[in-house]
Coordinates of N, CA and C in Angstrom, one line a residue:
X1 N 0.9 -1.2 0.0 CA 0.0 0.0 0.0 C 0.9 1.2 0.0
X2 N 0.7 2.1 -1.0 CA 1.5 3.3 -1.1 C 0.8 4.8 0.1
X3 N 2.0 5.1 0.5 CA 1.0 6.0 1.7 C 2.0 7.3 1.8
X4 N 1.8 8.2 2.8 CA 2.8 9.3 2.7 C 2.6 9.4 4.3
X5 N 4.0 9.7 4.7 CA 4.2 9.8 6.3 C 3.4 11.0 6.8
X6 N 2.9 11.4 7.7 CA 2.5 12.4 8.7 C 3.6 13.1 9.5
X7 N 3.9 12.1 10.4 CA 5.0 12.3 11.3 C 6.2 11.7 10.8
X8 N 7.3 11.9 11.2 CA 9.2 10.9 11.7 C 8.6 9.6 11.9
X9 N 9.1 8.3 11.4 CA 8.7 7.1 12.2 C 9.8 6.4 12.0
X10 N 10.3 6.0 13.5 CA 11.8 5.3 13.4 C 11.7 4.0 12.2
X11 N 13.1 3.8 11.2 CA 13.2 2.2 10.5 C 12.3 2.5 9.1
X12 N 11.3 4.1 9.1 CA 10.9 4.0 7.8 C 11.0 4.8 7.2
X13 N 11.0 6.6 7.8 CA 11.0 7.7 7.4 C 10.7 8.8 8.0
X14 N 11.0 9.8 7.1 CA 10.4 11.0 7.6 C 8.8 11.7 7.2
X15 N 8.9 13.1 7.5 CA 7.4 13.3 7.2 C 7.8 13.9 6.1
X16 N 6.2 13.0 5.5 CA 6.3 14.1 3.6 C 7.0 12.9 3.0
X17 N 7.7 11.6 3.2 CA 8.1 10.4 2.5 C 6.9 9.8 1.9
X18 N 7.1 9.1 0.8 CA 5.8 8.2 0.3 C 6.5 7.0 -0.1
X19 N 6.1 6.0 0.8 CA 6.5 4.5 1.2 C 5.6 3.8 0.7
X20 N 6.0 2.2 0.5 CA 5.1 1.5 0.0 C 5.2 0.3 1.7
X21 N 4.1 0.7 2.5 CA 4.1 -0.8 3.5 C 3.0 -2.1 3.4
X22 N 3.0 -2.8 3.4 CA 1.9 -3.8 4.2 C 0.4 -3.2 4.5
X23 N -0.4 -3.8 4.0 CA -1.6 -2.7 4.3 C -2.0 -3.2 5.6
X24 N -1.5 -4.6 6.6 CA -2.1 -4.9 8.1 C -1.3 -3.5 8.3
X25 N 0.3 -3.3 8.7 CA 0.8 -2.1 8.8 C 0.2 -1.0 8.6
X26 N 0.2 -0.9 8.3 CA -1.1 1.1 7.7 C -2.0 0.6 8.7
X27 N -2.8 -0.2 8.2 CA -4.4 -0.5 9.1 C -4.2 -0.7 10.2
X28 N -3.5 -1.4 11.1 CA -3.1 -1.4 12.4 C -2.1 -0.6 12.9
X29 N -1.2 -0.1 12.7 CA -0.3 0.9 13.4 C -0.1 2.0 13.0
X30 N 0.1 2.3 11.9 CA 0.2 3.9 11.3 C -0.7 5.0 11.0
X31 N -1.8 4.2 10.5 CA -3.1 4.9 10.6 C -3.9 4.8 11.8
X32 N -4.0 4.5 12.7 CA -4.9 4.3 14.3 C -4.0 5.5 15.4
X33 N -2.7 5.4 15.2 CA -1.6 6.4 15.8 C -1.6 8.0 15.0
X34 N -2.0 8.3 14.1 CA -1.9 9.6 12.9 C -0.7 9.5 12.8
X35 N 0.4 8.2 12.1 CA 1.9 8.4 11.5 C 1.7 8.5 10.2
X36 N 0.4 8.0 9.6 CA 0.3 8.0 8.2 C -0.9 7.8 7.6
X37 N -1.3 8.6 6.3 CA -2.4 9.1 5.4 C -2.2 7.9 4.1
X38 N -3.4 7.8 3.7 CA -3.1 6.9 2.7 C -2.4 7.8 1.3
X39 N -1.9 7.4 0.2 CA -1.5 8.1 -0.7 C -2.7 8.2 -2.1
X40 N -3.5 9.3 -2.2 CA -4.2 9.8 -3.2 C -4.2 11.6 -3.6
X41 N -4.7 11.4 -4.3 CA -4.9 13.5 -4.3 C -5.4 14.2 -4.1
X42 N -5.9 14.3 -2.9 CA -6.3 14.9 -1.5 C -4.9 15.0 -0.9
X43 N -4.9 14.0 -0.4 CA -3.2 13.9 0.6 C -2.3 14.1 -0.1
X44 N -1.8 13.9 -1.7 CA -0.6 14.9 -2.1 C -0.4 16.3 -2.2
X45 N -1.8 16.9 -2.6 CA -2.0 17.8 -2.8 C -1.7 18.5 -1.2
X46 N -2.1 18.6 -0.3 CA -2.0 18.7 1.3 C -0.2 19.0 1.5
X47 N 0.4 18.1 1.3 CA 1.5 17.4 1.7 C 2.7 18.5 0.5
X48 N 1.9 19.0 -0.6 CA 2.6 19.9 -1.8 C 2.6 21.5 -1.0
X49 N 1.3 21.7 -0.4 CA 1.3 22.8 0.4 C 2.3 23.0 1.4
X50 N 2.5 21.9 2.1 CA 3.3 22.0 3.3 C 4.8 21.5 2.7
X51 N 5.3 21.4 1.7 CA 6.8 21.1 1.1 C 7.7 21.9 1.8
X52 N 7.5 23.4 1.4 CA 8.3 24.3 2.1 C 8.5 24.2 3.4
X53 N 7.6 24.1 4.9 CA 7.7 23.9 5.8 C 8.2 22.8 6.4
X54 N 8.4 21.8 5.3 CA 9.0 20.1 6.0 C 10.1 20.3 4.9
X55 N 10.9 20.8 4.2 CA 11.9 21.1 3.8 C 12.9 22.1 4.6
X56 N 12.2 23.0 5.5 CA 12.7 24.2 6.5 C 13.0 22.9 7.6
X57 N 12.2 22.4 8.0 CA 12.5 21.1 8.8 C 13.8 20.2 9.1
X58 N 13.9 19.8 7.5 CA 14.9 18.7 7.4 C 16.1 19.6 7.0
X59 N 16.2 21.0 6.6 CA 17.2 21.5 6.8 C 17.9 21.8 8.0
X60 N 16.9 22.3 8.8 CA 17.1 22.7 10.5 C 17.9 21.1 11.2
X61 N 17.3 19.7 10.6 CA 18.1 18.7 11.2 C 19.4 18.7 10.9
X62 N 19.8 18.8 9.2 CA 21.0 19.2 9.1 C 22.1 20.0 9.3
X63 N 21.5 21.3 9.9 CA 22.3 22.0 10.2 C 22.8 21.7 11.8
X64 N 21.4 21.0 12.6 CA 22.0 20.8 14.1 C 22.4 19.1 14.0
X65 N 22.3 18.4 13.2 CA 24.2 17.2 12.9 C 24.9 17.7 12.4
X66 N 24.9 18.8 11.8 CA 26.6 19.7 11.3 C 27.2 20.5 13.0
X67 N 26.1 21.0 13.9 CA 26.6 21.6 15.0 C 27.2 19.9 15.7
X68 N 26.3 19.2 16.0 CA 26.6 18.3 16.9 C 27.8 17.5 16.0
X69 N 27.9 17.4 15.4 CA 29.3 16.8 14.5 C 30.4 17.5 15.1
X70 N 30.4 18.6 14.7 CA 32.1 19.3 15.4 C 32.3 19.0 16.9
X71 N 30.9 19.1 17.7 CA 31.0 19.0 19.0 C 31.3 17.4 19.8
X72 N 31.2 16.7 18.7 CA 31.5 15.3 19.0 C 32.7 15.1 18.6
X73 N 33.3 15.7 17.5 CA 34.0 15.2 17.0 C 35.8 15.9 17.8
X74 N 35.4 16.8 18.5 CA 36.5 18.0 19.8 C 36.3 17.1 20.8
X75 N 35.5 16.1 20.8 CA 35.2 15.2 22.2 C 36.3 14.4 22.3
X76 N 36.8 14.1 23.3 CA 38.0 13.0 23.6 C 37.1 12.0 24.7
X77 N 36.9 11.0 24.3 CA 35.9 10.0 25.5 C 37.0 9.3 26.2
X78 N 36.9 9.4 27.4 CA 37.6 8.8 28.5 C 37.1 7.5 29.2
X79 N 37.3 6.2 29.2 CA 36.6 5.0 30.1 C 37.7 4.4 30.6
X80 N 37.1 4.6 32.2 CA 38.3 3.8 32.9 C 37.3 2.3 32.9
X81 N 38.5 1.3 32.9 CA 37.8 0.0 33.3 C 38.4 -0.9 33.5
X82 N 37.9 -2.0 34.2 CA 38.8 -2.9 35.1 C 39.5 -3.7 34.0
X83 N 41.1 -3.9 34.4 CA 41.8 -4.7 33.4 C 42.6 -5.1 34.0
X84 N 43.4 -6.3 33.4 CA 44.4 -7.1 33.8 C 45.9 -6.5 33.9
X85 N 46.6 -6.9 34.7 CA 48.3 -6.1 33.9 C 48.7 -6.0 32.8
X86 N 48.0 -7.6 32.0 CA 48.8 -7.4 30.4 C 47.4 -5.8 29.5
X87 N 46.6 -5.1 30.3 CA 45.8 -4.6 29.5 C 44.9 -5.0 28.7
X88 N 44.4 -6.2 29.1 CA 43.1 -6.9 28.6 C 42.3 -6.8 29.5
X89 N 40.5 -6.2 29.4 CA 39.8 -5.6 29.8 C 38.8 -6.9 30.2
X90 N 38.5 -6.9 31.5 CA 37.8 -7.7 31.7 C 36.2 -8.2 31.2
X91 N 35.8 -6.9 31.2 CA 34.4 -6.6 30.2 C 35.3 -6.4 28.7
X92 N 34.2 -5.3 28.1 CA 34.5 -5.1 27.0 C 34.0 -3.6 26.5
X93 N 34.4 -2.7 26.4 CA 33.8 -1.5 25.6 C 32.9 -1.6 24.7
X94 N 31.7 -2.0 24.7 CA 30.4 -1.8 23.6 C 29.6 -0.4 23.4
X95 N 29.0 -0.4 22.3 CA 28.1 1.0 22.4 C 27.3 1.3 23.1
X96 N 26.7 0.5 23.7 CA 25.9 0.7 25.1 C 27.2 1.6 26.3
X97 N 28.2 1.0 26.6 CA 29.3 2.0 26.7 C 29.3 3.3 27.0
X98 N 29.6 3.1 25.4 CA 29.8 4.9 24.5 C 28.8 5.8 24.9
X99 N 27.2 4.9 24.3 CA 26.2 6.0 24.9 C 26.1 6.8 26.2
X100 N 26.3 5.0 27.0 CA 26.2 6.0 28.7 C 26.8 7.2 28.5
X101 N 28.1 7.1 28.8 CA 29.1 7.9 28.6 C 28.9 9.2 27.6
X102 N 28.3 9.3 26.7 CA 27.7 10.5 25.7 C 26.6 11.3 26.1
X103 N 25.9 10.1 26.9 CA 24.4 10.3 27.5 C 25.0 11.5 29.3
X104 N 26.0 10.8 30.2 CA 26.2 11.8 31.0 C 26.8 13.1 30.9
X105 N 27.4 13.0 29.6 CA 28.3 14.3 28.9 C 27.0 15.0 28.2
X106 N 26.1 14.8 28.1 CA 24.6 15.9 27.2 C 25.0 15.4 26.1
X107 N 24.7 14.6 25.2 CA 25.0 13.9 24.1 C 23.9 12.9 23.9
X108 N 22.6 13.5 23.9 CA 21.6 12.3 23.4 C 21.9 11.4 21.9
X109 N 22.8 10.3 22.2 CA 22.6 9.4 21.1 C 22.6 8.2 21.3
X110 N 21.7 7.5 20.2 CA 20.9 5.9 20.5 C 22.7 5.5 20.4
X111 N 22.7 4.3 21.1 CA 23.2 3.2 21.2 C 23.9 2.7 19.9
X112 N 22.5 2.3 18.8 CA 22.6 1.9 17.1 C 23.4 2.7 16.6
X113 N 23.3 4.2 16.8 CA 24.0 5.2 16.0 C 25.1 4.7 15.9
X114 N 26.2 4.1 16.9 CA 27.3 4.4 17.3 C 27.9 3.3 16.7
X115 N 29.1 3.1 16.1 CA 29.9 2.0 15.4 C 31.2 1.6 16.1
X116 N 31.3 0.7 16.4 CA 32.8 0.4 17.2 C 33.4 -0.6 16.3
X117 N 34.5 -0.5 15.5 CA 35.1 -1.3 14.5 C 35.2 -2.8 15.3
X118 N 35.1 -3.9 14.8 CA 35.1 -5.1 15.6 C 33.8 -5.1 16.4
X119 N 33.3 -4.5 16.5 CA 31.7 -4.3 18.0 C 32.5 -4.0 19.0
X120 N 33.2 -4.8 20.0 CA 33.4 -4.2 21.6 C 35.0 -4.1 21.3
X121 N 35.3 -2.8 21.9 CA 36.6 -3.0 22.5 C 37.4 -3.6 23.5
X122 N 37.8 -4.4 23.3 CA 38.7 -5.3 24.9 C 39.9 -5.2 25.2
X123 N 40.5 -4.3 24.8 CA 41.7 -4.0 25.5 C 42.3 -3.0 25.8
X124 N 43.1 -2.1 26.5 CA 43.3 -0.8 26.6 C 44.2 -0.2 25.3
X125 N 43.7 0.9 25.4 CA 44.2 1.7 24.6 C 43.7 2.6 23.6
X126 N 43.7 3.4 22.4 CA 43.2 4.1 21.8 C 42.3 4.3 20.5
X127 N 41.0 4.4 20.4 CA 40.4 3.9 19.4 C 39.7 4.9 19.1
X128 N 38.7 4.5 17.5 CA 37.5 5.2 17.4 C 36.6 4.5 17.0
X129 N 35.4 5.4 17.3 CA 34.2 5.0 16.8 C 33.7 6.5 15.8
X130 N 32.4 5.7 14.9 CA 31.5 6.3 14.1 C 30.5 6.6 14.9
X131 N 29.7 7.8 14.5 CA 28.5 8.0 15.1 C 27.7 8.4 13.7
X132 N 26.9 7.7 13.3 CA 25.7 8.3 12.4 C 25.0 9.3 12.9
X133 N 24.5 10.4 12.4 CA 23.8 11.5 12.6 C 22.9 11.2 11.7
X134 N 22.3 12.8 11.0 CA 21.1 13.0 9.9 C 22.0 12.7 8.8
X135 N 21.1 11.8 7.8 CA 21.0 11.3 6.7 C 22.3 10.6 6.5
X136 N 23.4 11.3 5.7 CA 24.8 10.6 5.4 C 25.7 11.2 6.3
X137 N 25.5 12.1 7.1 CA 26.2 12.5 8.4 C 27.1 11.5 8.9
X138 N 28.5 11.3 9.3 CA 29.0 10.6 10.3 C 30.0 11.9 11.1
X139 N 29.6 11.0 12.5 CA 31.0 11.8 13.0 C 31.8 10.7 13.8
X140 N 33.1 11.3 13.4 CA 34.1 10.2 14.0 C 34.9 10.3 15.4
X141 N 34.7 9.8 16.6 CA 34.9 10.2 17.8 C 36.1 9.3 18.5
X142 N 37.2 10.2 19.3 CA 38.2 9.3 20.0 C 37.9 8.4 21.0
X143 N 38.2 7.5 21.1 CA 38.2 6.9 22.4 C 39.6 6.3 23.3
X144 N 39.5 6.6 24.2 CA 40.8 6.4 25.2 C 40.3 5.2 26.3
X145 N 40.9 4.1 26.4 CA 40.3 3.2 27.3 C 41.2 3.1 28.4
X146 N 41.8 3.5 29.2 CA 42.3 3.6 30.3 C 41.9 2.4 31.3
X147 N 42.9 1.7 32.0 CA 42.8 0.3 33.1 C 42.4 1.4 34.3
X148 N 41.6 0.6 35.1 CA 41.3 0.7 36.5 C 42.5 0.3 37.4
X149 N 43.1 1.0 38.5 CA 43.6 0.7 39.1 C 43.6 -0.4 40.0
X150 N 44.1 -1.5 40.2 CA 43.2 -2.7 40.4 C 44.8 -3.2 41.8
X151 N 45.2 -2.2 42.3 CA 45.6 -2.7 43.5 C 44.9 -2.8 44.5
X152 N 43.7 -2.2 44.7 CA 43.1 -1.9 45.9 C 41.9 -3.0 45.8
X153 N 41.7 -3.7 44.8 CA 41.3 -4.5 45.3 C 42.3 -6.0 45.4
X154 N 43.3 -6.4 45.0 CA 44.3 -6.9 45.9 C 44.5 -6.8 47.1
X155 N 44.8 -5.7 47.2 CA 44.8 -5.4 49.0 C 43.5 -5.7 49.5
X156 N 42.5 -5.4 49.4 CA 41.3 -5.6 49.8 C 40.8 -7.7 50.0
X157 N 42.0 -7.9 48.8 CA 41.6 -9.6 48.7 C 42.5 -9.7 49.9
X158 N 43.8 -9.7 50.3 CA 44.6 -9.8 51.1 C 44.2 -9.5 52.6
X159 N 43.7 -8.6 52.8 CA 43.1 -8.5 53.8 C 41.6 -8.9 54.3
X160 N 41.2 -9.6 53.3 CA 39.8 -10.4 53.5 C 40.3 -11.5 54.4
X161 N 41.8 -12.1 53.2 CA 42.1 -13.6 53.5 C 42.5 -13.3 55.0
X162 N 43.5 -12.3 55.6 CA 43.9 -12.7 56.9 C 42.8 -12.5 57.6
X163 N 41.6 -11.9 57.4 CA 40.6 -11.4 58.4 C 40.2 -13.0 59.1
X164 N 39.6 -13.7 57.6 CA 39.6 -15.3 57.6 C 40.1 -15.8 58.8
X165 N 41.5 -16.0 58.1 CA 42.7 -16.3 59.1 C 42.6 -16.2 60.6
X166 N 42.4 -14.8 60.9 CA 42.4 -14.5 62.2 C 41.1 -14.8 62.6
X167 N 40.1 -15.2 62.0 CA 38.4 -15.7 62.8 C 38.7 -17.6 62.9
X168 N 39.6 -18.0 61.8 CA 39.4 -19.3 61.8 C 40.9 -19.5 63.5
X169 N 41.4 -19.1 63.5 CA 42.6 -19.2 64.5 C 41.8 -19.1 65.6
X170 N 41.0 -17.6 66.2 CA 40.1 -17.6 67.1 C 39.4 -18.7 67.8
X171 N 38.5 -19.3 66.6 CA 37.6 -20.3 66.7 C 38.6 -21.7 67.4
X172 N 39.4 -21.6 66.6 CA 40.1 -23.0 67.3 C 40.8 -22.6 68.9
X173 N 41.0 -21.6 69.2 CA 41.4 -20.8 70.5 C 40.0 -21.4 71.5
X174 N 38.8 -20.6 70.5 CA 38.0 -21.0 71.6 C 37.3 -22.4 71.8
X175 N 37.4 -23.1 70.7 CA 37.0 -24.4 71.0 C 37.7 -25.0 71.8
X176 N 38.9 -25.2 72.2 CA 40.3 -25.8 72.7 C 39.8 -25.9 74.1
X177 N 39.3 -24.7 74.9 CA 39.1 -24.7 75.9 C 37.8 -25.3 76.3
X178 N 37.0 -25.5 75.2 CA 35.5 -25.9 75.5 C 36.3 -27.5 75.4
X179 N 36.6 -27.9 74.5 CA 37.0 -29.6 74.6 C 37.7 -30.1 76.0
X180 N 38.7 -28.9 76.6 CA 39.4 -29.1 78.1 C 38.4 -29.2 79.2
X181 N 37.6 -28.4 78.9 CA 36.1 -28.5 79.8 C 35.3 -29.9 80.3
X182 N 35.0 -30.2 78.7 CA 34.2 -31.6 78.5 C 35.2 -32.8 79.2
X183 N 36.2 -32.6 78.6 CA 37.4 -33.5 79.1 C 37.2 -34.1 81.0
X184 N 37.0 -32.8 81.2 CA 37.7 -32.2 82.7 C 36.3 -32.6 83.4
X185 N 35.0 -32.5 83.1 CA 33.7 -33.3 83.6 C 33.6 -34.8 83.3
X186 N 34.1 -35.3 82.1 CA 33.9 -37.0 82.1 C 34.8 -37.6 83.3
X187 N 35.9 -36.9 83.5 CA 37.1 -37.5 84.7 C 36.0 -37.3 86.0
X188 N 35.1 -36.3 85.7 CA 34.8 -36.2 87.4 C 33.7 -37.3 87.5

């Protein structure tokens, strides 16, 4: 069924596109929501009026993925994360990752946008990723993977172990004297 968008609809288009979907699609999701009008001449005609206005539109997106492009692209991303001595990362740097990390810096971007050559990063050191923007937009962003300092949980293991140590030592302190006891009543 040939139809023309109303609204943006993520995976198919924008508004003022003329698509061809599924007509359960139209009939149950696009048309019951107002994402989309069927395509005849009433609704082109409508949609010819309004060109100028959804062309001011999709220029206004392009111009703010040309702002957010530079602004991504001056970004240096920093992730500390837990690693081994030889610098193999226990996790792995995935886009899920990247976004947090974009997402705490004011950087609303999906997850999908984001391209990490290989998918996850696993070991320290210096990389990049892609970020798709509007239309053929990319922007290309550093990434720095920095190890976690991972002595303090060594120490922290080490001092678990003697804590151990010193409750299992106790316990045998105090049992000792409970056995001398028992001992010390069967004689009587």
């Amino acid at each position: 069924m040939k139809i023309i968008l109303n609204q943006d609809v993520k995976h198919l288009g924008e508004m003022g596109d003329v698509k061809n979907v599924a007509n359960g699609y139209y009939r149950n999701y696009l048309f019951p929501h107002g994402l989309a009008v069927p395509y005849n001449d009433v609704t082109v005609a409508y949609f010819e009026s309004r060109k100028e206005e959804i062309e001011a539109r999709k220029e206004q997106k392009r111009k703010d993925s040309a702002s957010l492009k530079e602004k991504l692209e001056a970004l240096n991303v920093e992730l500390v994360m837990p690693a081994g001595s030889n610098g193999k990362l226990y996790g792995a740097v995935s886009t899920q990752t990247v976004a947090d990390y974009l997402n705490k810096n004011g950087f609303e971007i999906e997850r999908k946008r984001i391209e990490i050559p290989g998918l996850a990063i696993k070991s320290t050191g210096n990389y990049h990723a892609i970020i798709h923007l509007y239309e053929a937009q990319v922007a290309e962003i550093k990434i720095a993977v920095i190890a976690q300092v991972t002595e303090e949980k060594k120490d922290s293991s080490k001092a678990k172990k003697e804590a151990k140590a010193e409750a299992v030592s106790e316990e045998t302190a105090t049992e000792a004297p409970a056995a001398e006891e028992t001992t010390e009543a069967k004689a009587e």
